[in-house]
Structures are given as structure tokens and as C-alpha cells.
């Protein structure tokens, strides 16, 4: 489902070459739940940008749901981001003038889905994240945890094969973080999408069956160990 083969991403800087990713290989099955941890500068954002179709590797191959991202052009990457990928950000990125329901519907509007398909999909996703009762509220009327669960519903509404989350609990207190963690665990147990969360939180990292730790652009450890490549 997610496959990286010897992926590198080098940047040239004034002082030489920065090896943001330095030979990363990874295989995740469909429906897998993985967390990625590691100190600042170890390459986590670079990895997310590559999986998110926002950047190209310097070398190596990246496949998500059979799509070769390493060789994809801009049009293919835009299609990939709209149809195969969902992303959850640390600061939610909800539109304040739109209701919860309208925020969740947005990716479907961008894809040109019919109103009736959209309405039932939005209501299913709000039920999944436990926010049906908040559908008509605006983001400013929600707790941080509710905002993040709205963002998760929006990321899943298009039925993506891969859900990426970048520090999803980084801006939440522990009670709200726990509720967001519960939502991710539910998504993983129902195998709604393959889930990769980048986190500094040990609690979040411990939720996942696959835990990847990075250092200096490399995967330092993966538990349980991945298949030999
Ligand atoms: P993390 O997300 O784990 O903090 P990053 O992926 O942001 O790590 O960065 C990995 C390394 O690549 C760091 O040394 C960073 O300074 C460098 N880097 C990231 N983006 C760029 C860029 N656009 N130009 C030059 N160096 C970069």
C-alpha cells in the first residue's frame, strides 16, 4: 500500500548538501497504522511532504496505492491529493466562516461530487468522529479536540487510501488529545485508511502497531521490524 524504496531527498545549501532523507525504505500493508517519531531535523516533514505528493525525491521510488509518486507530474499529484490522500494538520486549518458540516464537505465540492452523495458522506464522517451534534456549529464554537476531529472527518470524507497526520495533538490539552487518539484508534481498527502519524507525543506513538523512529534522515528503528527489502 505504502512502499518506499531507498528514498533520498537532498537539498543543496550554502555550506554543502543536506541529506534530509538518506536511503529510507518502508513497506506498510493496506490499513496499517504507523507512527513516526524522531528529533527535530531528522526528516519527518520531508517524509510527509513526499508521501503527500508535495515534493519529489532526489532518488528512490515511492508508491502509494499503486501510484508511483516519484515519477508523477503536477496533474497526477493533484489528482492523487484529491482522491487518494487525506491530511490532518497540527493547527486544524478549518475555515472559520463555514460550519463543521461545510468544512467537512469541502473536499467533495472540489471534486465535483453531487450534493446528495456529499450530504450522506458528510453525515457518515461526522458520526464516525462523534460530532453529528456539532454539524451546524462554526469552528470558533468548538473545543480544540472537536476542531481536530472535524479536520479528521474532512480528511476522510473523500475516502482516501492514505491518511497522514502531522503532529495532530501538538496543539491540544491532554483530555482533548486523548479523544483525538480514540478517533485515530477507531479509524485504524476499522481499517478505514492506512494511517501514518508524525508525532512528538509518546502517548500517540504508543497507540500504533507499527512504530518508526527516525534520526539523521534515516529510519533508526521500526517495531515490529518491517519485511526485508
Ligand atoms: P523534521 O520534520 O524531522 O524536523 P525536516 O524534514 O523538516 O525534519 O528537515 C530535515 C533536514 O532537512 C533538516 O536538516 C532541515 O534543515 C533540512 N531541510 C528541510 N527542508 C529544507 C529546504 N527546503 N532546504 C534546505 N534544507 C532543508
PDB file of C-alpha atoms and ligand atoms in Angstrom:
ATOM      1  CA  UNK A   1       0.000   0.000   0.000  1.00  0.00           C
ATOM      2  CA  UNK A   2       2.766   2.420   1.029  1.00  0.00           C
ATOM      3  CA  UNK A   3       6.157   1.499  -0.343  1.00  0.00           C
ATOM      4  CA  UNK A   4       9.376   3.482  -0.199  1.00  0.00           C
ATOM      5  CA  UNK A   5      12.487   2.036  -1.771  1.00  0.00           C
ATOM      6  CA  UNK A   6      15.780   3.620  -0.929  1.00  0.00           C
ATOM      7  CA  UNK A   7      14.328   7.128  -0.981  1.00  0.00           C
ATOM      8  CA  UNK A   8      16.627  10.127  -0.670  1.00  0.00           C
ATOM      9  CA  UNK A   9      15.895  13.855  -0.594  1.00  0.00           C
ATOM     10  CA  UNK A  10      18.955  16.052  -0.645  1.00  0.00           C
ATOM     11  CA  UNK A  11      18.988  19.842  -0.528  1.00  0.00           C
ATOM     12  CA  UNK A  12      21.916  21.940  -1.560  1.00  0.00           C
ATOM     13  CA  UNK A  13      22.685  24.691   0.897  1.00  0.00           C
ATOM     14  CA  UNK A  14      25.428  27.301   1.109  1.00  0.00           C
ATOM     15  CA  UNK A  15      27.526  25.013   3.281  1.00  0.00           C
ATOM     16  CA  UNK A  16      27.030  21.863   1.203  1.00  0.00           C
ATOM     17  CA  UNK A  17      24.457  19.127   0.843  1.00  0.00           C
ATOM     18  CA  UNK A  18      21.721  18.491   3.435  1.00  0.00           C
ATOM     19  CA  UNK A  19      20.597  14.866   3.464  1.00  0.00           C
ATOM     20  CA  UNK A  20      17.033  15.377   4.706  1.00  0.00           C
ATOM     21  CA  UNK A  21      16.202  11.760   3.795  1.00  0.00           C
ATOM     22  CA  UNK A  22      19.078   9.408   3.313  1.00  0.00           C
ATOM     23  CA  UNK A  23      18.036   5.992   2.000  1.00  0.00           C
ATOM     24  CA  UNK A  24      14.632   5.349   3.565  1.00  0.00           C
ATOM     25  CA  UNK A  25      12.857   2.080   2.769  1.00  0.00           C
ATOM     26  CA  UNK A  26       9.462   1.203   4.204  1.00  0.00           C
ATOM     27  CA  UNK A  27       6.556  -1.114   3.425  1.00  0.00           C
ATOM     28  CA  UNK A  28       3.111  -0.740   5.004  1.00  0.00           C
ATOM     29  CA  UNK A  29       0.152  -3.021   4.331  1.00  0.00           C
ATOM     30  CA  UNK A  30      -3.288  -1.596   3.464  1.00  0.00           C
ATOM     31  CA  UNK A  31      -4.977  -0.489   6.692  1.00  0.00           C
ATOM     32  CA  UNK A  32      -1.684  -0.336   8.599  1.00  0.00           C
ATOM     33  CA  UNK A  33      -1.317   2.198  11.419  1.00  0.00           C
ATOM     34  CA  UNK A  34       2.170   3.645  11.853  1.00  0.00           C
ATOM     35  CA  UNK A  35       3.609   6.492  13.895  1.00  0.00           C
ATOM     36  CA  UNK A  36       6.831   8.320  13.043  1.00  0.00           C
ATOM     37  CA  UNK A  37       8.915   9.929  15.768  1.00  0.00           C
ATOM     38  CA  UNK A  38      12.359  11.479  15.960  1.00  0.00           C
ATOM     39  CA  UNK A  39      14.084  14.709  16.938  1.00  0.00           C
ATOM     40  CA  UNK A  40      13.634  17.974  15.099  1.00  0.00           C
ATOM     41  CA  UNK A  41      15.511  17.940  11.791  1.00  0.00           C
ATOM     42  CA  UNK A  42      15.506  14.137  11.408  1.00  0.00           C
ATOM     43  CA  UNK A  43      13.431  14.249   8.206  1.00  0.00           C
ATOM     44  CA  UNK A  44       9.831  13.740   9.346  1.00  0.00           C
ATOM     45  CA  UNK A  45       8.384  16.708   7.437  1.00  0.00           C
ATOM     46  CA  UNK A  46      10.373  15.774   4.360  1.00  0.00           C
ATOM     47  CA  UNK A  47       8.896  12.270   4.530  1.00  0.00           C
ATOM     48  CA  UNK A  48       5.368  13.678   4.946  1.00  0.00           C
ATOM     49  CA  UNK A  49       5.841  16.081   2.037  1.00  0.00           C
ATOM     50  CA  UNK A  50       6.917  13.213  -0.211  1.00  0.00           C
ATOM     51  CA  UNK A  51       4.021  10.977   0.860  1.00  0.00           C
ATOM     52  CA  UNK A  52       1.700  13.973   0.493  1.00  0.00           C
ATOM     53  CA  UNK A  53       2.712  14.471  -3.136  1.00  0.00           C
ATOM     54  CA  UNK A  54       4.114  17.921  -2.383  1.00  0.00           C
ATOM     55  CA  UNK A  55       7.726  17.156  -3.242  1.00  0.00           C
ATOM     56  CA  UNK A  56       9.786  14.733  -5.331  1.00  0.00           C
ATOM     57  CA  UNK A  57      12.600  12.531  -4.019  1.00  0.00           C
ATOM     58  CA  UNK A  58      16.144  13.052  -5.228  1.00  0.00           C
ATOM     59  CA  UNK A  59      16.289   9.306  -5.862  1.00  0.00           C
ATOM     60  CA  UNK A  60      14.356   6.166  -4.994  1.00  0.00           C
ATOM     61  CA  UNK A  61      10.780   5.050  -5.526  1.00  0.00           C
ATOM     62  CA  UNK A  62       7.588   5.898  -3.653  1.00  0.00           C
ATOM     63  CA  UNK A  63       4.317   4.067  -4.346  1.00  0.00           C
ATOM     64  CA  UNK A  64       1.026   4.773  -2.579  1.00  0.00           C
ATOM     65  CA  UNK A  65      -1.945   2.577  -3.508  1.00  0.00           C
ATOM     66  CA  UNK A  66      -0.005   1.527  -6.598  1.00  0.00           C
ATOM     67  CA  UNK A  67       0.614   5.115  -7.737  1.00  0.00           C
ATOM     68  CA  UNK A  68       4.289   5.894  -8.471  1.00  0.00           C
ATOM     69  CA  UNK A  69       4.691   9.303  -6.821  1.00  0.00           C
ATOM     70  CA  UNK A  70       8.410   9.620  -7.603  1.00  0.00           C
ATOM     71  CA  UNK A  71       7.741   9.988 -11.329  1.00  0.00           C
ATOM     72  CA  UNK A  72       4.386  11.759 -11.157  1.00  0.00           C
ATOM     73  CA  UNK A  73       3.815  15.150 -12.788  1.00  0.00           C
ATOM     74  CA  UNK A  74       1.875  18.017 -11.200  1.00  0.00           C
ATOM     75  CA  UNK A  75      -1.507  16.986 -12.666  1.00  0.00           C
ATOM     76  CA  UNK A  76      -1.106  13.414 -11.392  1.00  0.00           C
ATOM     77  CA  UNK A  77      -0.041  14.660  -7.965  1.00  0.00           C
ATOM     78  CA  UNK A  78      -3.061  16.983  -7.771  1.00  0.00           C
ATOM     79  CA  UNK A  79      -5.321  14.055  -8.643  1.00  0.00           C
ATOM     80  CA  UNK A  80      -3.523  11.922  -6.031  1.00  0.00           C
ATOM     81  CA  UNK A  81      -4.010  14.583  -3.342  1.00  0.00           C
ATOM     82  CA  UNK A  82      -7.717  14.914  -4.142  1.00  0.00           C
ATOM     83  CA  UNK A  83      -8.571  11.230  -4.494  1.00  0.00           C
ATOM     84  CA  UNK A  84      -6.091   9.069  -2.615  1.00  0.00           C
ATOM     85  CA  UNK A  85      -4.859  11.205   0.256  1.00  0.00           C
ATOM     86  CA  UNK A  86      -6.225  12.850   3.391  1.00  0.00           C
ATOM     87  CA  UNK A  87      -4.115  15.127   5.607  1.00  0.00           C
ATOM     88  CA  UNK A  88      -4.615  16.331   9.172  1.00  0.00           C
ATOM     89  CA  UNK A  89      -2.535  19.278  10.402  1.00  0.00           C
ATOM     90  CA  UNK A  90      -1.463  20.443  13.850  1.00  0.00           C
ATOM     91  CA  UNK A  91      -3.470  23.686  13.623  1.00  0.00           C
ATOM     92  CA  UNK A  92      -6.627  22.097  12.114  1.00  0.00           C
ATOM     93  CA  UNK A  93      -6.807  24.523   9.131  1.00  0.00           C
ATOM     94  CA  UNK A  94     -10.604  24.800   9.278  1.00  0.00           C
ATOM     95  CA  UNK A  95     -12.356  27.677   7.514  1.00  0.00           C
ATOM     96  CA  UNK A  96     -13.871  29.829  10.295  1.00  0.00           C
ATOM     97  CA  UNK A  97     -16.805  31.218   8.273  1.00  0.00           C
ATOM     98  CA  UNK A  98     -18.038  27.733   7.320  1.00  0.00           C
ATOM     99  CA  UNK A  99     -19.931  25.338   9.562  1.00  0.00           C
ATOM    100  CA  UNK A 100     -18.487  21.999  10.633  1.00  0.00           C
ATOM    101  CA  UNK A 101     -20.598  20.292   8.005  1.00  0.00           C
ATOM    102  CA  UNK A 102     -19.473  22.697   5.251  1.00  0.00           C
ATOM    103  CA  UNK A 103     -15.817  22.308   6.238  1.00  0.00           C
ATOM    104  CA  UNK A 104     -16.111  18.532   6.012  1.00  0.00           C
ATOM    105  CA  UNK A 105     -17.895  18.740   2.655  1.00  0.00           C
ATOM    106  CA  UNK A 106     -15.263  20.963   1.029  1.00  0.00           C
ATOM    107  CA  UNK A 107     -13.043  18.232  -0.494  1.00  0.00           C
ATOM    108  CA  UNK A 108     -16.107  16.693  -2.145  1.00  0.00           C
ATOM    109  CA  UNK A 109     -17.139  20.056  -3.629  1.00  0.00           C
ATOM    110  CA  UNK A 110     -13.623  20.454  -5.053  1.00  0.00           C
ATOM    111  CA  UNK A 111     -14.037  17.050  -6.650  1.00  0.00           C
ATOM    112  CA  UNK A 112     -17.426  17.952  -8.101  1.00  0.00           C
ATOM    113  CA  UNK A 113     -19.431  15.285  -6.222  1.00  0.00           C
ATOM    114  CA  UNK A 114     -23.227  15.581  -6.287  1.00  0.00           C
ATOM    115  CA  UNK A 115     -24.970  17.261  -3.351  1.00  0.00           C
ATOM    116  CA  UNK A 116     -26.790  14.074  -2.339  1.00  0.00           C
ATOM    117  CA  UNK A 117     -23.625  11.928  -2.318  1.00  0.00           C
ATOM    118  CA  UNK A 118     -21.850  14.646  -0.371  1.00  0.00           C
ATOM    119  CA  UNK A 119     -24.575  15.017   2.250  1.00  0.00           C
ATOM    120  CA  UNK A 120     -24.661  11.332   3.147  1.00  0.00           C
ATOM    121  CA  UNK A 121     -20.878  11.049   3.163  1.00  0.00           C
ATOM    122  CA  UNK A 122     -20.520  14.129   5.411  1.00  0.00           C
ATOM    123  CA  UNK A 123     -23.077  12.780   7.842  1.00  0.00           C
ATOM    124  CA  UNK A 124     -21.313   9.360   7.949  1.00  0.00           C
ATOM    125  CA  UNK A 125     -17.957  11.029   8.679  1.00  0.00           C
ATOM    126  CA  UNK A 126     -19.378  13.277  11.409  1.00  0.00           C
ATOM    127  CA  UNK A 127     -20.904  10.199  13.031  1.00  0.00           C
ATOM    128  CA  UNK A 128     -17.548   8.400  12.800  1.00  0.00           C
ATOM    129  CA  UNK A 129     -15.753  11.179  14.699  1.00  0.00           C
ATOM    130  CA  UNK A 130     -18.644  11.667  17.154  1.00  0.00           C
ATOM    131  CA  UNK A 131     -19.630  15.163  16.001  1.00  0.00           C
ATOM    132  CA  UNK A 132     -23.075  14.751  14.448  1.00  0.00           C
ATOM    133  CA  UNK A 133     -24.468  17.095  17.080  1.00  0.00           C
ATOM    134  CA  UNK A 134     -21.999  19.824  16.061  1.00  0.00           C
ATOM    135  CA  UNK A 135     -22.747  19.826  12.305  1.00  0.00           C
ATOM    136  CA  UNK A 136     -24.242  23.322  12.269  1.00  0.00           C
ATOM    137  CA  UNK A 137     -21.670  24.893  14.602  1.00  0.00           C
ATOM    138  CA  UNK A 138     -18.792  27.080  13.472  1.00  0.00           C
ATOM    139  CA  UNK A 139     -15.169  26.142  14.294  1.00  0.00           C
ATOM    140  CA  UNK A 140     -14.938  29.038  16.780  1.00  0.00           C
ATOM    141  CA  UNK A 141     -17.670  27.395  18.855  1.00  0.00           C
ATOM    142  CA  UNK A 142     -15.753  24.104  19.214  1.00  0.00           C
ATOM    143  CA  UNK A 143     -13.088  22.814  21.599  1.00  0.00           C
ATOM    144  CA  UNK A 144      -9.644  22.124  20.119  1.00  0.00           C
ATOM    145  CA  UNK A 145     -10.363  18.395  20.152  1.00  0.00           C
ATOM    146  CA  UNK A 146     -13.639  18.919  18.311  1.00  0.00           C
ATOM    147  CA  UNK A 147     -11.863  21.080  15.738  1.00  0.00           C
ATOM    148  CA  UNK A 148      -9.313  18.361  15.166  1.00  0.00           C
ATOM    149  CA  UNK A 149     -11.996  15.684  14.875  1.00  0.00           C
ATOM    150  CA  UNK A 150     -13.732  17.911  12.304  1.00  0.00           C
ATOM    151  CA  UNK A 151     -10.439  18.074  10.413  1.00  0.00           C
ATOM    152  CA  UNK A 152     -10.169  14.270  10.578  1.00  0.00           C
ATOM    153  CA  UNK A 153     -13.712  13.943   9.166  1.00  0.00           C
ATOM    154  CA  UNK A 154     -12.766  16.368   6.364  1.00  0.00           C
ATOM    155  CA  UNK A 155      -9.599  14.378   5.611  1.00  0.00           C
ATOM    156  CA  UNK A 156     -11.577  11.120   5.371  1.00  0.00           C
ATOM    157  CA  UNK A 157     -14.660  12.350   3.525  1.00  0.00           C
ATOM    158  CA  UNK A 158     -13.169  11.610   0.111  1.00  0.00           C
ATOM    159  CA  UNK A 159     -12.452   8.002   1.136  1.00  0.00           C
ATOM    160  CA  UNK A 160      -8.654   8.278   0.842  1.00  0.00           C
ATOM    161  CA  UNK A 161      -6.422   5.208   0.833  1.00  0.00           C
ATOM    162  CA  UNK A 162      -3.839   7.052   2.955  1.00  0.00           C
ATOM    163  CA  UNK A 163      -4.402   9.383   5.898  1.00  0.00           C
ATOM    164  CA  UNK A 164      -1.384  11.449   7.008  1.00  0.00           C
ATOM    165  CA  UNK A 165      -1.382  13.408  10.257  1.00  0.00           C
ATOM    166  CA  UNK A 166       1.289  15.965  11.164  1.00  0.00           C
ATOM    167  CA  UNK A 167       1.514  16.471  14.958  1.00  0.00           C
ATOM    168  CA  UNK A 168      -2.274  16.136  15.296  1.00  0.00           C
ATOM    169  CA  UNK A 169      -2.274  16.501  19.088  1.00  0.00           C
ATOM    170  CA  UNK A 170       0.507  19.116  19.241  1.00  0.00           C
ATOM    171  CA  UNK A 171      -1.948  21.928  19.926  1.00  0.00           C
ATOM    172  CA  UNK A 172      -4.290  20.088  22.321  1.00  0.00           C
ATOM    173  CA  UNK A 173      -4.502  19.601  26.072  1.00  0.00           C
ATOM    174  CA  UNK A 174      -4.247  16.028  27.287  1.00  0.00           C
ATOM    175  CA  UNK A 175      -8.016  15.430  27.600  1.00  0.00           C
ATOM    176  CA  UNK A 176      -8.656  16.582  24.034  1.00  0.00           C
ATOM    177  CA  UNK A 177      -5.573  14.729  22.796  1.00  0.00           C
ATOM    178  CA  UNK A 178      -6.981  11.535  24.311  1.00  0.00           C
ATOM    179  CA  UNK A 179     -10.271  11.995  22.424  1.00  0.00           C
ATOM    180  CA  UNK A 180      -8.418  12.578  19.163  1.00  0.00           C
ATOM    181  CA  UNK A 181      -6.316   9.470  19.861  1.00  0.00           C
ATOM    182  CA  UNK A 182      -9.510   7.473  20.360  1.00  0.00           C
ATOM    183  CA  UNK A 183     -10.702   8.644  16.952  1.00  0.00           C
ATOM    184  CA  UNK A 184      -7.452   7.572  15.286  1.00  0.00           C
ATOM    185  CA  UNK A 185      -7.614   4.177  17.018  1.00  0.00           C
ATOM    186  CA  UNK A 186     -11.161   3.717  15.711  1.00  0.00           C
ATOM    187  CA  UNK A 187     -10.069   4.598  12.159  1.00  0.00           C
ATOM    188  CA  UNK A 188      -7.204   2.125  12.435  1.00  0.00           C
ATOM    189  CA  UNK A 189      -9.285  -0.693  13.921  1.00  0.00           C
ATOM    190  CA  UNK A 190     -11.932  -0.308  11.209  1.00  0.00           C
ATOM    191  CA  UNK A 191      -9.139  -0.104   8.590  1.00  0.00           C
ATOM    192  CA  UNK A 192     -10.805   2.947   7.083  1.00  0.00           C
ATOM    193  CA  UNK A 193      -7.467   4.092   5.640  1.00  0.00           C
ATOM    194  CA  UNK A 194      -3.773   3.406   6.048  1.00  0.00           C
ATOM    195  CA  UNK A 195      -2.749   5.816   8.769  1.00  0.00           C
ATOM    196  CA  UNK A 196       0.630   7.481   9.314  1.00  0.00           C
ATOM    197  CA  UNK A 197       1.000   9.952  12.189  1.00  0.00           C
ATOM    198  CA  UNK A 198       4.087  12.078  12.779  1.00  0.00           C
ATOM    199  CA  UNK A 199       4.220  12.928  16.461  1.00  0.00           C
ATOM    200  CA  UNK A 200       6.370  14.086  19.348  1.00  0.00           C
ATOM    201  CA  UNK A 201       3.919  12.517  21.783  1.00  0.00           C
ATOM    202  CA  UNK A 202       4.911   9.193  23.348  1.00  0.00           C
ATOM    203  CA  UNK A 203       1.231   8.533  24.065  1.00  0.00           C
ATOM    204  CA  UNK A 204       0.280   8.885  20.413  1.00  0.00           C
ATOM    205  CA  UNK A 205       3.317   6.906  19.269  1.00  0.00           C
ATOM    206  CA  UNK A 206       2.398   4.053  21.603  1.00  0.00           C
ATOM    207  CA  UNK A 207      -1.068   3.707  20.012  1.00  0.00           C
ATOM    208  CA  UNK A 208       0.249   2.353  16.756  1.00  0.00           C
ATOM    209  CA  UNK A 209       1.099  -1.256  15.970  1.00  0.00           C
ATOM    210  CA  UNK A 210       3.986  -0.011  13.763  1.00  0.00           C
ATOM    211  CA  UNK A 211       6.381   2.485  15.346  1.00  0.00           C
ATOM    212  CA  UNK A 212       9.073   4.112  13.236  1.00  0.00           C
ATOM    213  CA  UNK A 213      11.864   6.152  14.785  1.00  0.00           C
ATOM    214  CA  UNK A 214      13.995   8.402  12.604  1.00  0.00           C
ATOM    215  CA  UNK A 215      17.394  10.019  13.060  1.00  0.00           C
ATOM    216  CA  UNK A 216      19.541  11.995  10.618  1.00  0.00           C
ATOM    217  CA  UNK A 217      17.343  11.254   7.604  1.00  0.00           C
ATOM    218  CA  UNK A 218      17.248   7.512   8.211  1.00  0.00           C
ATOM    219  CA  UNK A 219      14.896   5.044   9.850  1.00  0.00           C
ATOM    220  CA  UNK A 220      16.787   4.197  13.028  1.00  0.00           C
ATOM    221  CA  UNK A 221      14.315   1.570  14.170  1.00  0.00           C
ATOM    222  CA  UNK A 222      10.995   0.106  13.204  1.00  0.00           C
ATOM    223  CA  UNK A 223       8.989  -2.050  15.573  1.00  0.00           C
ATOM    224  CA  UNK A 224       7.895  -4.574  14.691  1.00  0.00           C
ATOM    225  CA  UNK A 225      10.639  -4.836  12.080  1.00  0.00           C
ATOM    226  CA  UNK A 226       9.428  -4.420   8.504  1.00  0.00           C
ATOM    227  CA  UNK A 227       9.841  -7.053   5.798  1.00  0.00           C
ATOM    228  CA  UNK A 228      13.364  -7.464   4.471  1.00  0.00           C
ATOM    229  CA  UNK A 229      13.698  -5.304   1.368  1.00  0.00           C
TER     230      UNK A 229
HETATM  231  P1  LIG B   1      11.791  17.354  10.875  1.00  0.00           P
HETATM  232  O1  LIG B   1      10.432  17.480  10.273  1.00  0.00           O
HETATM  233  O2  LIG B   1      12.062  15.998  11.458  1.00  0.00           O
HETATM  234  O3  LIG B   1      12.073  18.439  11.873  1.00  0.00           O
HETATM  235  P2  LIG B   1      12.740  18.130   8.250  1.00  0.00           P
HETATM  236  O4  LIG B   1      12.244  17.099   7.295  1.00  0.00           O
HETATM  237  O5  LIG B   1      11.989  19.426   8.309  1.00  0.00           O
HETATM  238  O6  LIG B   1      12.874  17.497   9.703  1.00  0.00           O
HETATM  239  O7  LIG B   1      14.248  18.506   7.887  1.00  0.00           O
HETATM  240  C1  LIG B   1      15.271  17.531   7.690  1.00  0.00           C
HETATM  241  C2  LIG B   1      16.560  18.257   7.345  1.00  0.00           C
HETATM  242  O8  LIG B   1      16.438  18.849   6.059  1.00  0.00           O
HETATM  243  C3  LIG B   1      16.907  19.378   8.301  1.00  0.00           C
HETATM  244  O9  LIG B   1      18.315  19.412   8.443  1.00  0.00           O
HETATM  245  C4  LIG B   1      16.420  20.605   7.580  1.00  0.00           C
HETATM  246  O10 LIG B   1      17.152  21.749   7.965  1.00  0.00           O
HETATM  247  C5  LIG B   1      16.677  20.237   6.126  1.00  0.00           C
HETATM  248  N1  LIG B   1      15.728  20.887   5.199  1.00  0.00           N
HETATM  249  C6  LIG B   1      14.387  20.716   5.168  1.00  0.00           C
HETATM  250  N2  LIG B   1      13.846  21.432   4.174  1.00  0.00           N
HETATM  251  C7  LIG B   1      14.876  22.101   3.575  1.00  0.00           C
HETATM  252  C8  LIG B   1      14.975  23.015   2.466  1.00  0.00           C
HETATM  253  N3  LIG B   1      13.907  23.386   1.787  1.00  0.00           N
HETATM  254  N4  LIG B   1      16.204  23.468   2.139  1.00  0.00           N
HETATM  255  C9  LIG B   1      17.309  23.067   2.818  1.00  0.00           C
HETATM  256  N5  LIG B   1      17.286  22.208   3.854  1.00  0.00           N
HETATM  257  C10 LIG B   1      16.094  21.734   4.222  1.00  0.00           C
END
